[in-house]
XYZ file of C-alpha atoms in Angstrom:
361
model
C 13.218 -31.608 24.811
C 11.963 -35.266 24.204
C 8.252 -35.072 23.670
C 7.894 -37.338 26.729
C 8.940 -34.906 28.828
C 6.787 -32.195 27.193
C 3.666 -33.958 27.984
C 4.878 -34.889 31.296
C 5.369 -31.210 32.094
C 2.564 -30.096 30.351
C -0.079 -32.409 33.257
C 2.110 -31.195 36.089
C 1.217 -27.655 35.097
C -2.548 -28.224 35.193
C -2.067 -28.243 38.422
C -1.172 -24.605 38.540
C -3.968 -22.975 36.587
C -4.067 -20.422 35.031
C -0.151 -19.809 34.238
C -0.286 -24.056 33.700
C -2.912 -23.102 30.703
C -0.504 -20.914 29.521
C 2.619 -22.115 29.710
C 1.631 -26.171 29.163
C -0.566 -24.749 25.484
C 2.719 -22.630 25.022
C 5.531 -25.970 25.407
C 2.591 -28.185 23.289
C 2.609 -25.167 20.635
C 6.784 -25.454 20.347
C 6.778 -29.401 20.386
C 3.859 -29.287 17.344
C 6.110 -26.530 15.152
C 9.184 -28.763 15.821
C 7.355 -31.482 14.391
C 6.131 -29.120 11.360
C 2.392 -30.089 12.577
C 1.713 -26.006 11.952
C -2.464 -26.467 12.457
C -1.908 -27.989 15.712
C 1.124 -25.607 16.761
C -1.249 -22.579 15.919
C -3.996 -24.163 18.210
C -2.273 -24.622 20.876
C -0.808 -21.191 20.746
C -4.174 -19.424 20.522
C -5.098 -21.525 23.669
C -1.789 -20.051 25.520
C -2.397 -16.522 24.333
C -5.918 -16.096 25.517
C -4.720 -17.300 28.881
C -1.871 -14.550 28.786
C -4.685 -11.905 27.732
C -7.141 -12.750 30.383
C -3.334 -12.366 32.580
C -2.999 -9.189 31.482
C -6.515 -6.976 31.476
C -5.717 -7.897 35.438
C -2.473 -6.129 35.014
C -2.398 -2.188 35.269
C 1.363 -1.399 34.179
C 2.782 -2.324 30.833
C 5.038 -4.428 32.053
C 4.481 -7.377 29.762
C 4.119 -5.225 26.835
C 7.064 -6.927 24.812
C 5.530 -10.598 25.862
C 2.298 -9.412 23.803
C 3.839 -8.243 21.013
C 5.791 -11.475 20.878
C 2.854 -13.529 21.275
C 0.574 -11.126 18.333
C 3.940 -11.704 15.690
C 4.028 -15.230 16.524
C 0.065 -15.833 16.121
C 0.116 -14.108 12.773
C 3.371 -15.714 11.444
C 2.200 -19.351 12.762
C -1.479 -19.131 11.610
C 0.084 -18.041 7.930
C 2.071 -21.296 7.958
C -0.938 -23.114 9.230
C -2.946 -21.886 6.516
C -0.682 -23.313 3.722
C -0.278 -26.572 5.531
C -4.657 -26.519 5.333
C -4.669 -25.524 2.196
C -1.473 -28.329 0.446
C -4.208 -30.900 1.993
C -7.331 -29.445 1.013
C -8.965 -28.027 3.712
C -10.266 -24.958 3.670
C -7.676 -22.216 5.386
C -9.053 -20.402 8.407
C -6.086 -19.387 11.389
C -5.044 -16.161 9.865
C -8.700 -15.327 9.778
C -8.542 -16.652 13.620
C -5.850 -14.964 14.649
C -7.477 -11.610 13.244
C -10.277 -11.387 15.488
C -8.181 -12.974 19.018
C -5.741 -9.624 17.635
C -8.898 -7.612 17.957
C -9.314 -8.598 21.774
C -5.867 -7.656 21.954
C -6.449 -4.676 20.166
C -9.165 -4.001 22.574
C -7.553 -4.862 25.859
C -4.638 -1.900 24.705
C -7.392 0.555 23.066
C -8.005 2.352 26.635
C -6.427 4.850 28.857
C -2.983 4.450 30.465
C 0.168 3.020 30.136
C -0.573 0.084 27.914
C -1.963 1.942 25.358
C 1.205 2.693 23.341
C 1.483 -1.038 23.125
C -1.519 -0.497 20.816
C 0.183 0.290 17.256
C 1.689 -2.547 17.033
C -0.984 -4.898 17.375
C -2.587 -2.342 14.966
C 0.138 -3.165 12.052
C 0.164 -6.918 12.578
C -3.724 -6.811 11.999
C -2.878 -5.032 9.034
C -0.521 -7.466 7.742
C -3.170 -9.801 7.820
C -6.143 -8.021 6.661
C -4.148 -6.961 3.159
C -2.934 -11.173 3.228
C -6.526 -12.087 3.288
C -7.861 -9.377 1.047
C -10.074 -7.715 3.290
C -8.081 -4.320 3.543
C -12.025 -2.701 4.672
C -11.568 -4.296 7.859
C -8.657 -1.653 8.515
C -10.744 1.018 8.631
C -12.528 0.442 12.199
C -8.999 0.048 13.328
C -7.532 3.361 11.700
C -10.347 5.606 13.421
C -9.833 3.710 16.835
C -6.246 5.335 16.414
C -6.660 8.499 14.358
C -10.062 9.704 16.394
C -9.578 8.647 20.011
C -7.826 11.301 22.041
C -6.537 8.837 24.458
C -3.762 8.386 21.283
C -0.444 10.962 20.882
C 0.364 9.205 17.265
C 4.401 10.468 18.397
C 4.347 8.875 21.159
C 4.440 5.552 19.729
C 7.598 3.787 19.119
C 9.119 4.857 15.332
C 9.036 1.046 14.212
C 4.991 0.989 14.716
C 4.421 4.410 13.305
C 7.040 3.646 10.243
C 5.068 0.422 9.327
C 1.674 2.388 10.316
C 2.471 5.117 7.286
C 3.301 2.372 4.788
C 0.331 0.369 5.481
C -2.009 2.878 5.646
C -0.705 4.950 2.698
C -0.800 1.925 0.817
C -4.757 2.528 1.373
C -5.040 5.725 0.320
C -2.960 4.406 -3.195
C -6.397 1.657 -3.495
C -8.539 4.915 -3.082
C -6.800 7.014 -5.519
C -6.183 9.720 -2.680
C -2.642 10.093 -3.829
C -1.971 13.343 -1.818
C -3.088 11.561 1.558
C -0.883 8.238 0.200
C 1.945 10.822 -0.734
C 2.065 12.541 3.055
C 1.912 9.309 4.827
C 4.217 6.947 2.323
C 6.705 10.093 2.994
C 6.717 9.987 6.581
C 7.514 5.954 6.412
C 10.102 7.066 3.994
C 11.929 9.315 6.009
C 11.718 7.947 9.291
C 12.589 4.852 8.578
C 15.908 2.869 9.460
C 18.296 3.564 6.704
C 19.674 1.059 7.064
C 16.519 -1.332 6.125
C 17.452 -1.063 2.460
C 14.293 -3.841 2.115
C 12.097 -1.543 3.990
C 13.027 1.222 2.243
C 12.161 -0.225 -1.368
C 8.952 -1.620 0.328
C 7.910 1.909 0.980
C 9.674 3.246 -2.752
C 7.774 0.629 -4.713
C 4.297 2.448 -3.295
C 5.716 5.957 -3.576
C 6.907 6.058 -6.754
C 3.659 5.067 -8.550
C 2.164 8.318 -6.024
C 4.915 10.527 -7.373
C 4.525 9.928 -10.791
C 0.591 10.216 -10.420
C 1.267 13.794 -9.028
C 3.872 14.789 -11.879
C 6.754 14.188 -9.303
C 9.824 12.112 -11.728
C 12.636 9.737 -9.216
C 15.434 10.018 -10.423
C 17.809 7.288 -12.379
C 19.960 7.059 -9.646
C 17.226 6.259 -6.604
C 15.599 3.433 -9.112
C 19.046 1.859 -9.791
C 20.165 2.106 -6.010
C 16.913 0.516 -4.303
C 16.185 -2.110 -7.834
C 13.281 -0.441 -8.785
C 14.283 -0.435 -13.013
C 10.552 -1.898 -13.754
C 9.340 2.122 -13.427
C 12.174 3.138 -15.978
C 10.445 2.952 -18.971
C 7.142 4.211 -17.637
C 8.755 7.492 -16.526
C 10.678 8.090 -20.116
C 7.349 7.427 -21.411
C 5.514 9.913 -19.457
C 8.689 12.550 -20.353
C 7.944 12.071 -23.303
C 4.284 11.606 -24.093
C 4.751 7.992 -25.657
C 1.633 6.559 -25.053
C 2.959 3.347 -26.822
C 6.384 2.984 -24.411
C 4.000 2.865 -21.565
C 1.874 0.414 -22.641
C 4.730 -1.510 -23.519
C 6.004 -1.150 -20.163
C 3.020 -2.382 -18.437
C 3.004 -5.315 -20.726
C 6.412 -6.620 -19.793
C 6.012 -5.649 -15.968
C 2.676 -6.992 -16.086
C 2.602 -9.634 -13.090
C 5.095 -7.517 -10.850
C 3.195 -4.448 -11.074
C -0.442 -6.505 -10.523
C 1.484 -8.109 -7.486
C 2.214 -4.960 -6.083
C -1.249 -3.497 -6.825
C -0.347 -0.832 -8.494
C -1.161 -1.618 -11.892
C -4.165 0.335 -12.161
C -2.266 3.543 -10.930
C -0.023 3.106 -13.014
C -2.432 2.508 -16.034
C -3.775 5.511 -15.016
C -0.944 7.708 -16.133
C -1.699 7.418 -19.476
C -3.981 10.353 -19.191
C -0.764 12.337 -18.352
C 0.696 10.674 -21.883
C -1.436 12.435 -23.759
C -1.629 15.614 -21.640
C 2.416 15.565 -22.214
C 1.611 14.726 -26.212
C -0.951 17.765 -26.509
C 1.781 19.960 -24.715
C 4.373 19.352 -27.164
C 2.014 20.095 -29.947
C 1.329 23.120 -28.049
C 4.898 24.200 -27.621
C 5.689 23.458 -31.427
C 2.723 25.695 -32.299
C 3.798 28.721 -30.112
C 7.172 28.940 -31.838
C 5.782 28.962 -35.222
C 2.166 30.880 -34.472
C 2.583 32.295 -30.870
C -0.943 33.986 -31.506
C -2.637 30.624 -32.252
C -0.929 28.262 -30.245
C -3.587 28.240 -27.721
C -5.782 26.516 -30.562
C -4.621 22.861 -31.122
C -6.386 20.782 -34.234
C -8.130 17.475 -33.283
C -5.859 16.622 -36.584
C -2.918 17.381 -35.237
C -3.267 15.474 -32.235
C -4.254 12.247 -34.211
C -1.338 13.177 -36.327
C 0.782 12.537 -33.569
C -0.832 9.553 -32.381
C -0.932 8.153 -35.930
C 3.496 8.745 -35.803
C 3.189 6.896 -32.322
C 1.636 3.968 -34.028
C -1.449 4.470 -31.831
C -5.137 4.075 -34.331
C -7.884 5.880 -33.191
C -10.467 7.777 -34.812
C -11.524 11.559 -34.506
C -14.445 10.531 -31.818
C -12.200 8.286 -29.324
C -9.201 11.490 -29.703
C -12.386 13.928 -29.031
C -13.369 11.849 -25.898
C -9.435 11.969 -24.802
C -9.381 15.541 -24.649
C -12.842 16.115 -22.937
C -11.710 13.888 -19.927
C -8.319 16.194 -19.949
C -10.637 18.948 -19.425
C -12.918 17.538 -16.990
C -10.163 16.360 -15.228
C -7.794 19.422 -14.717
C -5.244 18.160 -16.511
C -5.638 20.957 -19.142
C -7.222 24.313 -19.164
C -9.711 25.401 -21.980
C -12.313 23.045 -23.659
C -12.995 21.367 -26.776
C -15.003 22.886 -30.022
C -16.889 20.530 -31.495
C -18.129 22.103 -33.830
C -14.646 22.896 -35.388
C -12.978 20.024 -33.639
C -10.128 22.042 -31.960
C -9.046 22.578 -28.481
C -9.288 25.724 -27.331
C -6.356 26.118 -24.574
C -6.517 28.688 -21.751
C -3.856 31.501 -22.657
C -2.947 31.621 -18.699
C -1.821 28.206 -17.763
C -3.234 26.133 -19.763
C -1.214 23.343 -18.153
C -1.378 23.279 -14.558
C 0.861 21.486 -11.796
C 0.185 18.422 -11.201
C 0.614 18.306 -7.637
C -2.184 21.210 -7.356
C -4.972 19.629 -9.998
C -8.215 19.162 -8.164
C -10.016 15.947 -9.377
C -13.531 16.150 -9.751
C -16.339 15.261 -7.221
């Protein structure tokens, strides 16, 4: 359509307020994107939308449901787009930050009783999208209680796309809060009910879980890493197999930028507590099969022995700190003699699961 004709259009439906507002901002939002003017286009399509949303608070069924969610996916994607076109010319970005709070009024206008609440999730995970784009991921919060605490919600009863992309986004929260048995339940449940046959999804949802797994002691297996492209996490798993503090370090190194991308790089730095509780149990196990009456007492010595093999330099104090935040931690059971610099294991399970450890408060 000539742009003529748009603008000609566009006046006669003035005349016919207030679908003309919506419809004539909607026809001057496509002719702005076809001419790649994205500021305008997103302007334009703000204008249209809160016409629509005054439309539909009037309207008690859902019927116009899928028309919302078209016009919340299109805000967000267009007000992204707008953003880099401000920012290539210098101005300061601001639509994604405007299309956040209209998505609130949406939010708002779905948020109550009846039949249009279910439309509510979904508006829900495009807010996300954009809060974790802009950095301001404690913005989800007042959203996740408006779901998770209001009894108006059945969480099932949303459609499986929302609730898939729901889990991912808000186990990808718990990862930032180190709650990595909340992260692991709801990563999961995006895991397993999603498509399987959104291989992209699927590794979306992997590239989060696996850091999770590994912080609970859970290994993936060769196979799952090779089939979804996930061979960055190879070399941090043989490294926490086998206690080499240095191979995970190294691994980091290389997969430095994709791993601070994903934000997970401090999880995953995190595991090297789990090298050395790995490193101490193999000193442990060596000791039982000579001395099975003293294994339970490991030298500071013969930890730094081991460190010293790994190429890894640190003195008696920084291997004595090591072992005290084991302790404190759960990762081992016992404590640490000063006086005669040993660790003194626990004779019953001196090495407990993972998956149980309680951190401390």
């Amino acid at each position: 359509m000539r742009g003529q004709d748009v603008n000609r259009l566009a006046r006669q439906l003035e005349r016919a307020a207030p679908l003309a507002e919506m419809l004539g901002q909607h026809m001057r939002c496509m002719q702005c994107y076809a001419n790649r003017r994205y500021s305008d286009s997103y302007a334009a399509l703000e204008k249209s939308a809160n016409a629509f949303l005054q439309e539909f608070r009037n309207w008690e069924s859902a019927w116009a449901m899928e028309a919302l969610h078209s016009v919340a996916y299109e805000l967000r994607t267009i007000a992204e787009m707008a953003d880099r076109e401000m920012a290539a010319s210098g101005k300061i970005p601001d639509k994604l930050k405007g299309a956040g709070s209209f998505l609130m009024k949406v939010f708002g206008a779905l948020a109550g009783k009846g039949p249009k609440r279910v439309g509510a999730l979904f508006v829900t995970c495009q807010l996300f999208k954009i809060y974790f784009k802009l950095g301001t991921v404690h913005l989800c919060r007042s959203v996740i209680r408006s779901i998770e605490t209001a009894r108006v919600f059945d969480f099932e009863e949303f459609p499986v796309r929302d609730r898939v992309t729901y889990m991912y986004y808000t186990g990808r929260l718990e990862v930032f809060n180190d709650q990595f048995k909340q992260a692991d339940e709801k990563l999961m449940y995006s895991l397993v009910h999603c498509d399987p046959l959104k291989r992209n999804n699927i590794r979306m949802v992997l590239k989060y879980l696996i850091p999770v797994k590994l912080s609970l002691g859970i290994m993936p297996s060769k196979s799952l890493l090779e089939e979804y492209n996930l061979l960055e996490y190879k070399e941090v798993i043989q490294s926490l197999l086998t206690g080499d503090i240095r191979l995970l370090r190294q691994a980091l190194q290389t997969n430095e930028d994709q791993f601070l991308r994903s934000g997970v790089y401090l999880v995953l730095e995190k595991l090297e507590l789990q090298c050395y509780r790995r490193l101490l149990r193999k000193i442990y196990n060596i000791q039982k099969q000579k001395d099975p009456g003293r294994a339970h007492q490991v030298k500071l010595d013969s930890v730094m022995k081991a460190l010293k093999w790994l190429n890894i330099e640190m003195d008696a104090d920084e291997v004595e700190c090591v072992m005290a935040i084991l302790i404190y931690r759960n990762y081992v059971k016992g404590y640490f003699s000063h006086k005669s610099k040993v660790v003194v294991l626990s004779k019953q399970d001196p090495f407990p699961s993972l998956t149980t450890r309680v951190n401390p408060t």
